[in-house]
Coordinates of C-alpha atoms and ligand atoms in Angstrom, one line a residue:
X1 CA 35.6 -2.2 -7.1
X2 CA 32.9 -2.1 -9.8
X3 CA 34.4 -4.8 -11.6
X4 CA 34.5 -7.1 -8.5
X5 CA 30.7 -6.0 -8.0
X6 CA 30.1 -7.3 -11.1
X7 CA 31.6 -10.3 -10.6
X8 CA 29.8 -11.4 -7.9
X9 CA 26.7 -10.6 -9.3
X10 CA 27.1 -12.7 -12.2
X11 CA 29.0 -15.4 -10.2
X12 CA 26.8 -15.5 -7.1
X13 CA 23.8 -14.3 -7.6
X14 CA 23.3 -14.7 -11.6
X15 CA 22.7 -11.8 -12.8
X16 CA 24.0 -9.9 -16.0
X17 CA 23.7 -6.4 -15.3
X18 CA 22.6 -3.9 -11.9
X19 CA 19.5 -2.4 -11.9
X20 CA 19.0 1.4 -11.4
X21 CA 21.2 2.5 -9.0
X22 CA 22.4 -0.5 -7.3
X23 CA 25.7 -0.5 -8.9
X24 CA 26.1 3.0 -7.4
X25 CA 25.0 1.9 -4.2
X26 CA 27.0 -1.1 -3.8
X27 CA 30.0 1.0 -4.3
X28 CA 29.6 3.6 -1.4
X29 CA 28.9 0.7 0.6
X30 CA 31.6 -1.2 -0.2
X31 CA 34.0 1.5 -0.1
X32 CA 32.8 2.2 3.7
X33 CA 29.7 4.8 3.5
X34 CA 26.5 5.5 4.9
X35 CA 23.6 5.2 2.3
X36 CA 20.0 6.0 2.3
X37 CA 18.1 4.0 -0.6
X38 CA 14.8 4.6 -1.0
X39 CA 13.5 2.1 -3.6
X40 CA 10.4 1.0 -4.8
X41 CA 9.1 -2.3 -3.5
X42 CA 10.8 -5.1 -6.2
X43 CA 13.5 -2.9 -7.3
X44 CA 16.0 -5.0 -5.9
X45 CA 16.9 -3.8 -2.5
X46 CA 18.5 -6.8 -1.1
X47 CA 21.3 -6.9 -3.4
X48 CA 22.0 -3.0 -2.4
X49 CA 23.7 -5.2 1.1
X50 CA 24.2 -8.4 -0.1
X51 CA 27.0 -7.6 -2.6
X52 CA 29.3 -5.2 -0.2
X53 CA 28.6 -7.7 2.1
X54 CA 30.9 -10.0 0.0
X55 CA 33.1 -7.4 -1.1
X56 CA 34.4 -6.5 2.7
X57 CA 35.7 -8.5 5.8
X58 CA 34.1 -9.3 8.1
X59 CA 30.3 -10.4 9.4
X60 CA 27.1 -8.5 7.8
X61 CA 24.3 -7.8 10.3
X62 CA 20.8 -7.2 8.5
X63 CA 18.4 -6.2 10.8
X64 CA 14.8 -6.9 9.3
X65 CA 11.5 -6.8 11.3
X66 CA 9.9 -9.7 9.3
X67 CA 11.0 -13.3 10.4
X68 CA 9.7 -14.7 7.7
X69 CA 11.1 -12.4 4.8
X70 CA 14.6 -13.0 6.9
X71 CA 13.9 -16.6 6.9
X72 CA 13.3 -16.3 2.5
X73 CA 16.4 -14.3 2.4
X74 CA 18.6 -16.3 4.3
X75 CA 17.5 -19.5 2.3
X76 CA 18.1 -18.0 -0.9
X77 CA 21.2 -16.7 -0.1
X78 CA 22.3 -20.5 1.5
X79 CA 21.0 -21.9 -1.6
X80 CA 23.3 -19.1 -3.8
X81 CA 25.9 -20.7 -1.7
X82 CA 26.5 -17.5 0.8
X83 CA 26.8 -18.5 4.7
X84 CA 23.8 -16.3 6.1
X85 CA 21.9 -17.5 9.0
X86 CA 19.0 -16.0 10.6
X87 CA 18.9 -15.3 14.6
X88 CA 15.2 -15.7 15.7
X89 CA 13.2 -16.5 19.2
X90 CA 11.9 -19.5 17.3
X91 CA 15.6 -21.1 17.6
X92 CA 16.7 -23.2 20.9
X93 CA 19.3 -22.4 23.3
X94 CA 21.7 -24.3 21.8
X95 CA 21.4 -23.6 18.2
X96 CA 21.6 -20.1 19.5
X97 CA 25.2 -20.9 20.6
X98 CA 26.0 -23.1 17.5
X99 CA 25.3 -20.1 15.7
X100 CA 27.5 -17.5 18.1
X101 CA 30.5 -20.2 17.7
X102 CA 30.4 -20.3 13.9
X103 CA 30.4 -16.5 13.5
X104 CA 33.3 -16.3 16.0
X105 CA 35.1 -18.9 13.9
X106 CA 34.5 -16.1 10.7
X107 CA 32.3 -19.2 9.3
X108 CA 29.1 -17.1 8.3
X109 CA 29.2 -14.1 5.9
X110 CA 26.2 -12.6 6.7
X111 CA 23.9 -12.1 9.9
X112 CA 19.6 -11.6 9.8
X113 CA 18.3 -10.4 13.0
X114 CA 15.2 -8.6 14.7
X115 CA 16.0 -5.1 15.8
X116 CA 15.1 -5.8 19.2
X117 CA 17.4 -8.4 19.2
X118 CA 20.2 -6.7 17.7
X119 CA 19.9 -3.6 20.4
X120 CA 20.2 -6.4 23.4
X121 CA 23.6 -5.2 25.4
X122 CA 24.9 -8.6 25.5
X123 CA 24.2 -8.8 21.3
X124 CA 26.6 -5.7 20.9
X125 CA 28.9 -6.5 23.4
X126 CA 29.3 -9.7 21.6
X127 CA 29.0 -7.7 17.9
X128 CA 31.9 -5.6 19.2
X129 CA 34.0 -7.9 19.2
X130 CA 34.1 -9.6 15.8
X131 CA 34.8 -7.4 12.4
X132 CA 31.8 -6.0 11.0
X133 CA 31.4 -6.3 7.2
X134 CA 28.6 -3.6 7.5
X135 CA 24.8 -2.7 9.3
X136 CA 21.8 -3.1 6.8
X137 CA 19.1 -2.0 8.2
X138 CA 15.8 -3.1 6.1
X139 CA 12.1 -1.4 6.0
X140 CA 14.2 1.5 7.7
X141 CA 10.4 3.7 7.8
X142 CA 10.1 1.3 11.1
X143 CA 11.5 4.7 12.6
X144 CA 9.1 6.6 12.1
X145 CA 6.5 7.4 14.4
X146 CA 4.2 8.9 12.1
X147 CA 3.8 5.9 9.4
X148 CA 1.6 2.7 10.7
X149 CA 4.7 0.3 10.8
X150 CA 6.5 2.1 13.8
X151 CA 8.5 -0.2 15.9
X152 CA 9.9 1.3 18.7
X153 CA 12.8 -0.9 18.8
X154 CA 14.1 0.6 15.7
X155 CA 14.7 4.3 17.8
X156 CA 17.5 2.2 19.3
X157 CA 19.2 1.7 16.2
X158 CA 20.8 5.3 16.2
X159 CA 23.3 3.6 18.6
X160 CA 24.8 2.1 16.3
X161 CA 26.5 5.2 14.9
X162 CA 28.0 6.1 17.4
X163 CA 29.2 2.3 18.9
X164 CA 30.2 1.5 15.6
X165 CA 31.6 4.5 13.9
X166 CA 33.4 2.6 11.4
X167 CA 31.1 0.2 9.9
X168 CA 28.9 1.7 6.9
X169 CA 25.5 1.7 7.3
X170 CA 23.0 1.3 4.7
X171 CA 19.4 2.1 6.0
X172 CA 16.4 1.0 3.2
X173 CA 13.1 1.5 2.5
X174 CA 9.9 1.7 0.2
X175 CA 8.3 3.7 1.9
X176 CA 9.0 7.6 0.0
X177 CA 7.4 10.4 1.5
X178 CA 9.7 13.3 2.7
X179 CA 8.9 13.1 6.4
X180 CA 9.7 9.8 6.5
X181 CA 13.0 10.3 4.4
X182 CA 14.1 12.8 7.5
X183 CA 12.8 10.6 10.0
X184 CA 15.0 8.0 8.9
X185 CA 18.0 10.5 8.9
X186 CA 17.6 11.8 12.1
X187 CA 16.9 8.8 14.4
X188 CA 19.2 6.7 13.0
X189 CA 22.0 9.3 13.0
X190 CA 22.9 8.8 8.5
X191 CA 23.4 12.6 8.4
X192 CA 26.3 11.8 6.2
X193 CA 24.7 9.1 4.2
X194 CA 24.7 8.9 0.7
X195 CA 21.0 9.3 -0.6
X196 CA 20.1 7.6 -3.4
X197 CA 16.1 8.0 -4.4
X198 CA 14.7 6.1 -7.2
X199 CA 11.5 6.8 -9.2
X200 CA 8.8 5.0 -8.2
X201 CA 7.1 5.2 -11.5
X202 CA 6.2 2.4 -12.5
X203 CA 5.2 2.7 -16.1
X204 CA 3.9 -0.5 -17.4
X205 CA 1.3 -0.2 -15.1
X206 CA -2.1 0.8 -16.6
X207 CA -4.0 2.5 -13.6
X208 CA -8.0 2.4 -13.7
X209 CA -10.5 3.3 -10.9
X210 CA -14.4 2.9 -11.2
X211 CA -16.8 4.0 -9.6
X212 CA -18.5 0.4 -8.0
X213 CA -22.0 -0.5 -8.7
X214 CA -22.4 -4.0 -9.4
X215 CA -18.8 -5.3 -8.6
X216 CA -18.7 -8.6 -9.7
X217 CA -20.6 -7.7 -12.9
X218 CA -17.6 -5.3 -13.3
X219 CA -15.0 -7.5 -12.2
X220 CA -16.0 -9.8 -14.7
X221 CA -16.3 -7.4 -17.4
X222 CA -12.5 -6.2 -16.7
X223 CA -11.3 -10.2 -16.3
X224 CA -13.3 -10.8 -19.7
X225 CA -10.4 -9.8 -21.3
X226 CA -7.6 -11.4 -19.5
X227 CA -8.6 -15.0 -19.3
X228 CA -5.8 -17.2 -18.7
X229 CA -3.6 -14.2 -17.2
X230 CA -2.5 -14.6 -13.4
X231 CA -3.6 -11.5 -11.0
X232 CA -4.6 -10.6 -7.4
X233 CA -7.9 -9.3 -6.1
X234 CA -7.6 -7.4 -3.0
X235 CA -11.1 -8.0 -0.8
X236 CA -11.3 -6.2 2.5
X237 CA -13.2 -9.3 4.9
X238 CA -12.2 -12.8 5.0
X239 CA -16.0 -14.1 3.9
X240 CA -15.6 -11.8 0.6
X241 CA -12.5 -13.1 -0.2
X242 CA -13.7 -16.5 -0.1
X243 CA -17.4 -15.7 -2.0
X244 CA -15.5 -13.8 -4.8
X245 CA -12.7 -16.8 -5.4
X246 CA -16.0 -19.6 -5.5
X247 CA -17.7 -16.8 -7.6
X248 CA -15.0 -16.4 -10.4
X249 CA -13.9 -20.8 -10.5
X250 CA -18.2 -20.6 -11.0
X251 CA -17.4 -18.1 -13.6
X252 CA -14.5 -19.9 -15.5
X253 CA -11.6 -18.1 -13.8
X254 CA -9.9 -20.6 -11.6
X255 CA -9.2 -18.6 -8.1
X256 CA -7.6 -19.5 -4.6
X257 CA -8.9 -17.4 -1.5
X258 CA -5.6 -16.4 0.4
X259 CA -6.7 -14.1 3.9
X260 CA -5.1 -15.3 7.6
X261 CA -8.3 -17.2 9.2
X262 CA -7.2 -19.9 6.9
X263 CA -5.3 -22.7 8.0
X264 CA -1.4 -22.9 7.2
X265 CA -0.7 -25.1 5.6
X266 CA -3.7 -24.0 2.7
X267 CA -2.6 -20.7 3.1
X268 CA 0.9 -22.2 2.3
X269 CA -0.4 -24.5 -0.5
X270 CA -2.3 -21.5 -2.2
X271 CA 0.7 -19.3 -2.4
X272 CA 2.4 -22.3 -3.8
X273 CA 0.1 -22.9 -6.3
X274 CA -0.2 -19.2 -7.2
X275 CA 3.5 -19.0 -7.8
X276 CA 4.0 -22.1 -9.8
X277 CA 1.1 -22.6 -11.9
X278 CA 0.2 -20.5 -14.7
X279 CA -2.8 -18.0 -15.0
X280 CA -4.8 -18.4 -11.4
X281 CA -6.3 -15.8 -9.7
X282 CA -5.7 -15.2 -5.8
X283 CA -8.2 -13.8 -4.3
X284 CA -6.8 -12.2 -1.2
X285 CA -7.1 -10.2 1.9
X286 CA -4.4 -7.8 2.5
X287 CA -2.6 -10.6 4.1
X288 CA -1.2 -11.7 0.8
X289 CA 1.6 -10.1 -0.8
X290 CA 4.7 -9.4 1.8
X291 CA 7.7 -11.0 0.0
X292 CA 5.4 -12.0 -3.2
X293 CA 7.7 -11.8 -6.0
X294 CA 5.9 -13.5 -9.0
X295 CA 6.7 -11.6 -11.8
X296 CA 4.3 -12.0 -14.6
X297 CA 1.2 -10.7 -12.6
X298 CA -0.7 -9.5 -14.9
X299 CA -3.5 -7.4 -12.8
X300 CA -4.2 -6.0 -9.1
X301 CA -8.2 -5.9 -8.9
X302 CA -9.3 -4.0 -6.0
X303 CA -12.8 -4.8 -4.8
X304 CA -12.5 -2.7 -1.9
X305 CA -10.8 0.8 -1.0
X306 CA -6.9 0.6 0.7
X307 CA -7.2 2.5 3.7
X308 CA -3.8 4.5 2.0
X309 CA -1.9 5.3 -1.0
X310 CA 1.2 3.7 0.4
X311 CA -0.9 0.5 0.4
X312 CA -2.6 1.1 -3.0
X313 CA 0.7 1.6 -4.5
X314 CA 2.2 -1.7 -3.0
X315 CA -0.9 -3.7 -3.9
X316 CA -0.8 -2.5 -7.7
X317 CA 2.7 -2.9 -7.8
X318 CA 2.5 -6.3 -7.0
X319 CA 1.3 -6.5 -10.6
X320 CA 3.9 -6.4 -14.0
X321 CA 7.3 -6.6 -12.1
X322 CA 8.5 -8.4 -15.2
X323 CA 8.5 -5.1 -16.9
X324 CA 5.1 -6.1 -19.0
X325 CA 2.2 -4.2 -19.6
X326 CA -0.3 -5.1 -16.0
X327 CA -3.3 -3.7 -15.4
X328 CA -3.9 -2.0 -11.6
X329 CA -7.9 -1.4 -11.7
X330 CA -10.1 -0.7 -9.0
X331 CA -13.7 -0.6 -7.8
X332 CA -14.8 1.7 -4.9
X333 CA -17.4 3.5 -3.2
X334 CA -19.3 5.2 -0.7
X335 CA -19.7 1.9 1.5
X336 CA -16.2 1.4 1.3
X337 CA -15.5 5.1 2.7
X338 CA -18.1 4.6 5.3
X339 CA -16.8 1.8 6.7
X340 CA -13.1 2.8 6.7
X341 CA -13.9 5.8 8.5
X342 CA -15.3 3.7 10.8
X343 CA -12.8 1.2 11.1
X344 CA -10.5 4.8 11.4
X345 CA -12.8 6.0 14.4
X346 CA -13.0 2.9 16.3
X347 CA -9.1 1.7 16.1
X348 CA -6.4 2.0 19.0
X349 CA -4.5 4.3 19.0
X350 CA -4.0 8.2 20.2
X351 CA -5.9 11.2 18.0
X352 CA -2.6 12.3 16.6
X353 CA -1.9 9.0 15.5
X354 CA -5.9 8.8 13.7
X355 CA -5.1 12.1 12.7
X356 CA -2.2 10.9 10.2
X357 CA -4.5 7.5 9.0
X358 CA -7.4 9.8 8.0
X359 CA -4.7 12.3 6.3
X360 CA -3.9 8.9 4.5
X361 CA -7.2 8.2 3.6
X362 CA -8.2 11.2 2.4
X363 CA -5.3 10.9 0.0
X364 CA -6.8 7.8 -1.5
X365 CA -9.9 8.8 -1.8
X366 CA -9.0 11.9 -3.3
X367 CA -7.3 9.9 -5.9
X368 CA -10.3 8.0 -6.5
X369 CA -12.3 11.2 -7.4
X370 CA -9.4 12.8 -9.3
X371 CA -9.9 14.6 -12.4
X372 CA -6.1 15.2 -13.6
X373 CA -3.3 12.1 -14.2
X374 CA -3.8 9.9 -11.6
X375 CA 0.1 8.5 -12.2
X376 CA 0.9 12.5 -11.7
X377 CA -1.0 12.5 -8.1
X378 CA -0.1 8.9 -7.2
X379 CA 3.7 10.0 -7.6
X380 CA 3.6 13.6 -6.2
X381 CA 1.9 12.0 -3.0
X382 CA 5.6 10.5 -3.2
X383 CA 6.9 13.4 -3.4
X384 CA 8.2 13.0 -7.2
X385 CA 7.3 15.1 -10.2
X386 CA 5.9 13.5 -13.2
X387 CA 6.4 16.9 -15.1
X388 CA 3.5 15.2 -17.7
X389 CA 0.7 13.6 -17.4
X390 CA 1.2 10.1 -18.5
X391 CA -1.4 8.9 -20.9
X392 CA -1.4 5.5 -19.2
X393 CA -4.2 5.8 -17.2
X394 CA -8.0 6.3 -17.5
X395 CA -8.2 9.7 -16.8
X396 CA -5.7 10.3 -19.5
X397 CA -6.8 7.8 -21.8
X398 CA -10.8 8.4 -21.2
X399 CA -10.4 12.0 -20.0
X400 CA -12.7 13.1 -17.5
X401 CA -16.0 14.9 -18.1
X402 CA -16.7 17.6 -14.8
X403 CA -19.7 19.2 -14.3
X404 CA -21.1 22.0 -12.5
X405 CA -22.4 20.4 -9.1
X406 CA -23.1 23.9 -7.0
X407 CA -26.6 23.8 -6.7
X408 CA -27.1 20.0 -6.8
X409 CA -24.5 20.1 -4.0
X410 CA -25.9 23.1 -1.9
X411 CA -29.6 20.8 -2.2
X412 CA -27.9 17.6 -1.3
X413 CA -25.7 19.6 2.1
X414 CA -29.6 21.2 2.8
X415 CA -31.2 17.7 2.6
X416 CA -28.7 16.1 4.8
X417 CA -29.3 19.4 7.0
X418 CA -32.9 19.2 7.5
X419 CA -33.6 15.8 7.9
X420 CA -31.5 16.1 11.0
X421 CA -27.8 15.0 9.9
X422 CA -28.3 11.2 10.9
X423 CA -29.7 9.5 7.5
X424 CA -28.3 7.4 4.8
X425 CA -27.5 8.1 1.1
X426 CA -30.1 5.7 0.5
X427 CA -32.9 7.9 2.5
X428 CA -31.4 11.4 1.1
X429 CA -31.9 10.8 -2.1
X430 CA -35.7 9.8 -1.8
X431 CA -36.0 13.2 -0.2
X432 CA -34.4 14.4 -2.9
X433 CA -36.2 12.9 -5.8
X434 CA -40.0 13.4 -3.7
X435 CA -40.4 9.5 -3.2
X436 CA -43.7 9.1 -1.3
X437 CA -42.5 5.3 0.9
X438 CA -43.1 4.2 5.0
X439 CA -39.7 5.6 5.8
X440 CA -40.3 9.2 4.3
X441 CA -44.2 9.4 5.7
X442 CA -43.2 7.9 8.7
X443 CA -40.4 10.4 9.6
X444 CA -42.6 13.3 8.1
X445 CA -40.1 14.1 5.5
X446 CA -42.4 14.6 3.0
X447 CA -43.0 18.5 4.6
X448 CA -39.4 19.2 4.4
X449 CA -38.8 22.1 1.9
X450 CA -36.3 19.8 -0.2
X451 CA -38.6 17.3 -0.9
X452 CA -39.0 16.5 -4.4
X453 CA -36.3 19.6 -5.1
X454 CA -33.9 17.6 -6.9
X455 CA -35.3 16.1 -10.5
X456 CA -32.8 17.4 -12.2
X457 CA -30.5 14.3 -11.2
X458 CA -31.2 10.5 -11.1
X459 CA -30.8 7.7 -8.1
X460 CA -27.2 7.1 -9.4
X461 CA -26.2 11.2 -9.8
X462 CA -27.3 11.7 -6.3
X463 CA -25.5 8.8 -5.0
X464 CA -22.2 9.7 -7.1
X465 CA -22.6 13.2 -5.9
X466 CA -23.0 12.0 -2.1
X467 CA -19.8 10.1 -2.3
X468 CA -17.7 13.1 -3.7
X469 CA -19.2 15.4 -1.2
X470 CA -17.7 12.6 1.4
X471 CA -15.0 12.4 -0.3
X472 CA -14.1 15.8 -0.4
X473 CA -15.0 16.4 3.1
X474 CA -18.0 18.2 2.5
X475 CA -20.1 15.8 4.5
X476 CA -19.3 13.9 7.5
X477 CA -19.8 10.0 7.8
X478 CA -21.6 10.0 11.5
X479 CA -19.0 7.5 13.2
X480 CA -21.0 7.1 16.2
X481 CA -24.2 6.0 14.6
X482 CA -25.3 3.4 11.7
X483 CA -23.0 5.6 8.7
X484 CA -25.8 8.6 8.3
X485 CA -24.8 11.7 6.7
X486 CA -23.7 15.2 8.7
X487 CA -22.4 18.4 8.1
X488 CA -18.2 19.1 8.0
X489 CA -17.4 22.6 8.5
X490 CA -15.4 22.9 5.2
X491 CA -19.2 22.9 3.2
X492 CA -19.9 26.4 4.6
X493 CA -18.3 28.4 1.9
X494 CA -20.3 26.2 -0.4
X495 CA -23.7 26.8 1.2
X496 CA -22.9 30.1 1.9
X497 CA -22.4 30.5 -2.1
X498 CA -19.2 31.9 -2.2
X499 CA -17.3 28.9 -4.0
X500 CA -18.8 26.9 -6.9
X501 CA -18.1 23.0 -7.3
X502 CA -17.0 20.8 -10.3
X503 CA -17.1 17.1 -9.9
X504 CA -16.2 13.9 -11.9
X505 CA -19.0 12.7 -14.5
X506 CA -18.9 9.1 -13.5
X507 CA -19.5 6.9 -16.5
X508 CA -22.4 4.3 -16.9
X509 CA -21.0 0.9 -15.6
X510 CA -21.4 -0.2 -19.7
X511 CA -19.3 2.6 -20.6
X512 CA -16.6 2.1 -17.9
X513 CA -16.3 -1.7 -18.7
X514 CA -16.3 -1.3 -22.1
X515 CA -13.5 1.2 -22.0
X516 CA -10.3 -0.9 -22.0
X517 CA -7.4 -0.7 -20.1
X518 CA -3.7 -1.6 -21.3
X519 CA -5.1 -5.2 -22.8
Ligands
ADP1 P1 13.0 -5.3 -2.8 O1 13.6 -5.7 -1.5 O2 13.4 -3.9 -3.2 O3 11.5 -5.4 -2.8 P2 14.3 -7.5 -3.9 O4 15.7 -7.3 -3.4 O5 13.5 -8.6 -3.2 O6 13.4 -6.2 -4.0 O7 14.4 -7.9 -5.5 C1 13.3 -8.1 -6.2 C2 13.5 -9.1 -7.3 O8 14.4 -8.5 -8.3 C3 14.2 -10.3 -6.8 O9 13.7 -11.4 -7.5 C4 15.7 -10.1 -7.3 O10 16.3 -11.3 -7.4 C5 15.5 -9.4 -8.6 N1 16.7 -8.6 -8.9 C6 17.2 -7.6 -8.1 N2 18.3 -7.1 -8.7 C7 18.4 -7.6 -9.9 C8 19.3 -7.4 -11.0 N3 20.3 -6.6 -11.0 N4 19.1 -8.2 -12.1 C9 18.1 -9.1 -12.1 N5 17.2 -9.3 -11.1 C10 17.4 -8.6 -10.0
ZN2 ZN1 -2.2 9.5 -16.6

């Protein structure tokens, strides 16, 4: 069976040799299975299907909730000579019924369809009748309920266990975390599915996250030493995207904005561009990147935070899939938090639902602020054990200075306190440091008691030390007003005195430029 694998992956698709575990994947398929693959994004999923798909009788349904990563798939495949056709509402009638013909006939190998389209009663009546080869069933996490790409349609996938008990199902994803994993198993009935779980290390990548001050001074310093490499940077709005790609061609670093208020065919002719041409920059929203597969990016900028380590992780990984040493670096800071917890408050959606999302932004910016291996976090967030830390990343590299932040911390909770929980970092921190201006006389806050208290620190300690305090969930962004400052109830034991507080030394912005990453 192995051998035949082989062959078709050298014969039809090209290749030499599987990667990781597809070779043992590809044989419990083949040989009539269930398997759960949990893969990294790039690791080579589609091949997991497409080569027991060839090996057995009979028609191949993927079920895939992107048309337009069906519609890449199912060109590539036509073009490696393989009869796959995608069903999709953009089709007319009568293609529709082309297509139903030709699988009757046994003319197409392998099926792409929407979930919702595949769970129609008159699509598995029809399904029931042919031979089927096997049921992929791609971005499987759809499932779950929990994650932010739930689609309802995929609960009524489970059916297919139980209509189809003969057909192996393969059920994939990137998406790692435990919960999900059982999620998956549960709703889509692959109790007795193989699981395969690969690391999602990825160890070329160099990870590096700054602190930002003057962004595109930084960015500039980090690209300093890359010119002529290809990269993305990540930018949260559409206008920044397009100021920050003028801003680096202005700088010598010829960059393409990419974000979705952009017309199609530019959009089109970017991604184009980005692919074929060497050593441009894309400058992107996050609407860049699904079904991306360039391999010789050779950085991931982030000028603004991902609102989650499951979208940090695909965003860097977008970088070095050739294997070669990439550089994942990032800029972030209190702003950012601000106005993704504000984004957070103001979304759709039930509380249990904003529950999870601030969960998943807490994880990030907990990352941001960590002290140990951030590859040892990133990873155990996936619920894998890096048993070392890696020495690939700045805080092994660098190491991390901590300092004693107790008292600095207790005045910066009491300043927030007193002034009435609804200022910004920018007002605090004039109390803090006594500055006599309008604002402070006008508001009276020259009487308050911490006034002046806090010399010990500068304008850029204070305002490093407010955004770990938010970070940490000390303080409270005040969602309903402009972003002030409040209270959270985890600071008591800290006012209170009965717990002490290290935090991260950030470096100067010379120091953290200067300090190289993997280049
Ligand atoms: P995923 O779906 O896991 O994100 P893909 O299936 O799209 O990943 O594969 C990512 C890239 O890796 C594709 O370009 C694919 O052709 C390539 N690839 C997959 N398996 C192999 C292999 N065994 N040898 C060489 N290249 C491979
Ligand atoms: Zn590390």
């Amino acid at each position: 069976m192995l051998e035949q694998a082989q062959r078709i992956l050298k014969d039809v698709f090209g290749y030499d040799s599987f990667r990781g575990r597809q070779g043992a994947i590809i044989e419990r398929v083949a040989s009539g299975g269930d398997a759960l693959v949990l893969m990294p994004t790039g690791g080579g999923k589609s091949l997991c299907f497409q080569v027991p798909a060839l090996l057995r009788d009979g028609l191949a349904v993927v079920v895939s909730p992107l048309i337009a990563l069906m519609d890449d798939q199912v060109a590539t495949l036509e073009e490696l000579g393989v009869a796959a056709v995608a069903l999709n509402s953009t089709l007319e009638a009568d293609q529709q019924r082309d297509i139903a013909e030709r699988i009757r006939r046994g003319e197409i190998k392998m099926l792409y369809l929407a979930p919702e389209r595949l769970v129609q009663p008159r699509m598995l009546a029809f399904l029931q009748q042919l031979k089927i080869a096997l049921f992929a069933i791609d971005e499987a996490h759809c499932v779950s309920q929990w994650g932010h790409d739930f689609r309802p349609e995929y609960l009524q996938l489970g059916q297919l266990a139980e209509l189809f008990p003969e057909v192996p199902r393969i059920a994939l994803t990137a998406t790692a975390d435990m919960r999900t994993r059982e999620e998956i198993v549960n709703r889509l009935h692959l109790q007795d599915a193989e699981r395969f779980l690969s690391s999602f290390d990825r160890p070329n990548i160099f990870y590096r996250i700054v602190p930002k001050e003057q962004p595109r001074k930084q960015l500039l310093a980090f690209l300093a030493a890359r010119k002529g490499d290809a990269g993305i940077v990540y930018c949260l709005s559409r206008k920044k995207v397009e100021e920050v790609a003028t801003f680096l061609s202005e700088q010598g670093f010829p960059a393409l904005p990419y974000h979705a208020g952009l017309p199609a065919e530019l959009r089109a002719y970017n991604q184009k561009r980005f692919l074929n041409e060497e050593g441009l920059i894309m400058v992107a929203t996050i609407a860049f990147g699904m079904g991306i597969d360039k391999p010789n990016v050779r950085f991931v900028a982030h000028l603004d935070l991902p609102k989650s380590l499951e979208a940090y992780y695909q965003e860097t990984g977008r970088g070095g899939r050739d294997g070669l040493p990439a550089d994942a670096w990032m800029a972030y800071g209190l702003q950012d938090m601000i106005f993704l917890k504000q984004m957070l408050a103001n979304s759709e959606g039930d509380e249990r639902h904003k529950r999870v999302e601030q969960h998943k932004l807490d994880a990030m910016l907990a990352l941001c602020e960590e002290t140990r291996c951030r590859r040892q976090v990133l990873l155990a967030y996936f619920d894998e054990d890096l048993p070392q830390p890696c020495g690939h990343c700045d805080n092994c590299t660098d190491g991390v200075q901590t300092w004693d932040a107790t008292e600095p911390a207790r005045q910066a909770l009491s300043a927030i306190y007193r002034s009435g929980q609804r200022y910004g970092v920018g007002h605090l921190v004039d109390i803090l440091l006594g500055r006599d201006n309008e604002k402070i006389r006008g508001l009276g806050h020259q009487h308050l008691s911490v006034f002046g208290v806090g010399n010990a620190l500068n304008d850029g300690e204070w305002r490093s030390l407010f955004r770990q305090l938010v970070a940490r969930g000390l303080a409270d962004v005040d969602l309903e007003g402009y972003g002030g400052l409040r209270l959270s109830d985890s600071c008591r034991p800290l006012l209170r005195g009965e717990v002490t507080l290290q935090l991260r030394r950030d470096l100067k912005p010379q120091q953290s430029a200067k300090a190289s990453g993997s280049a």
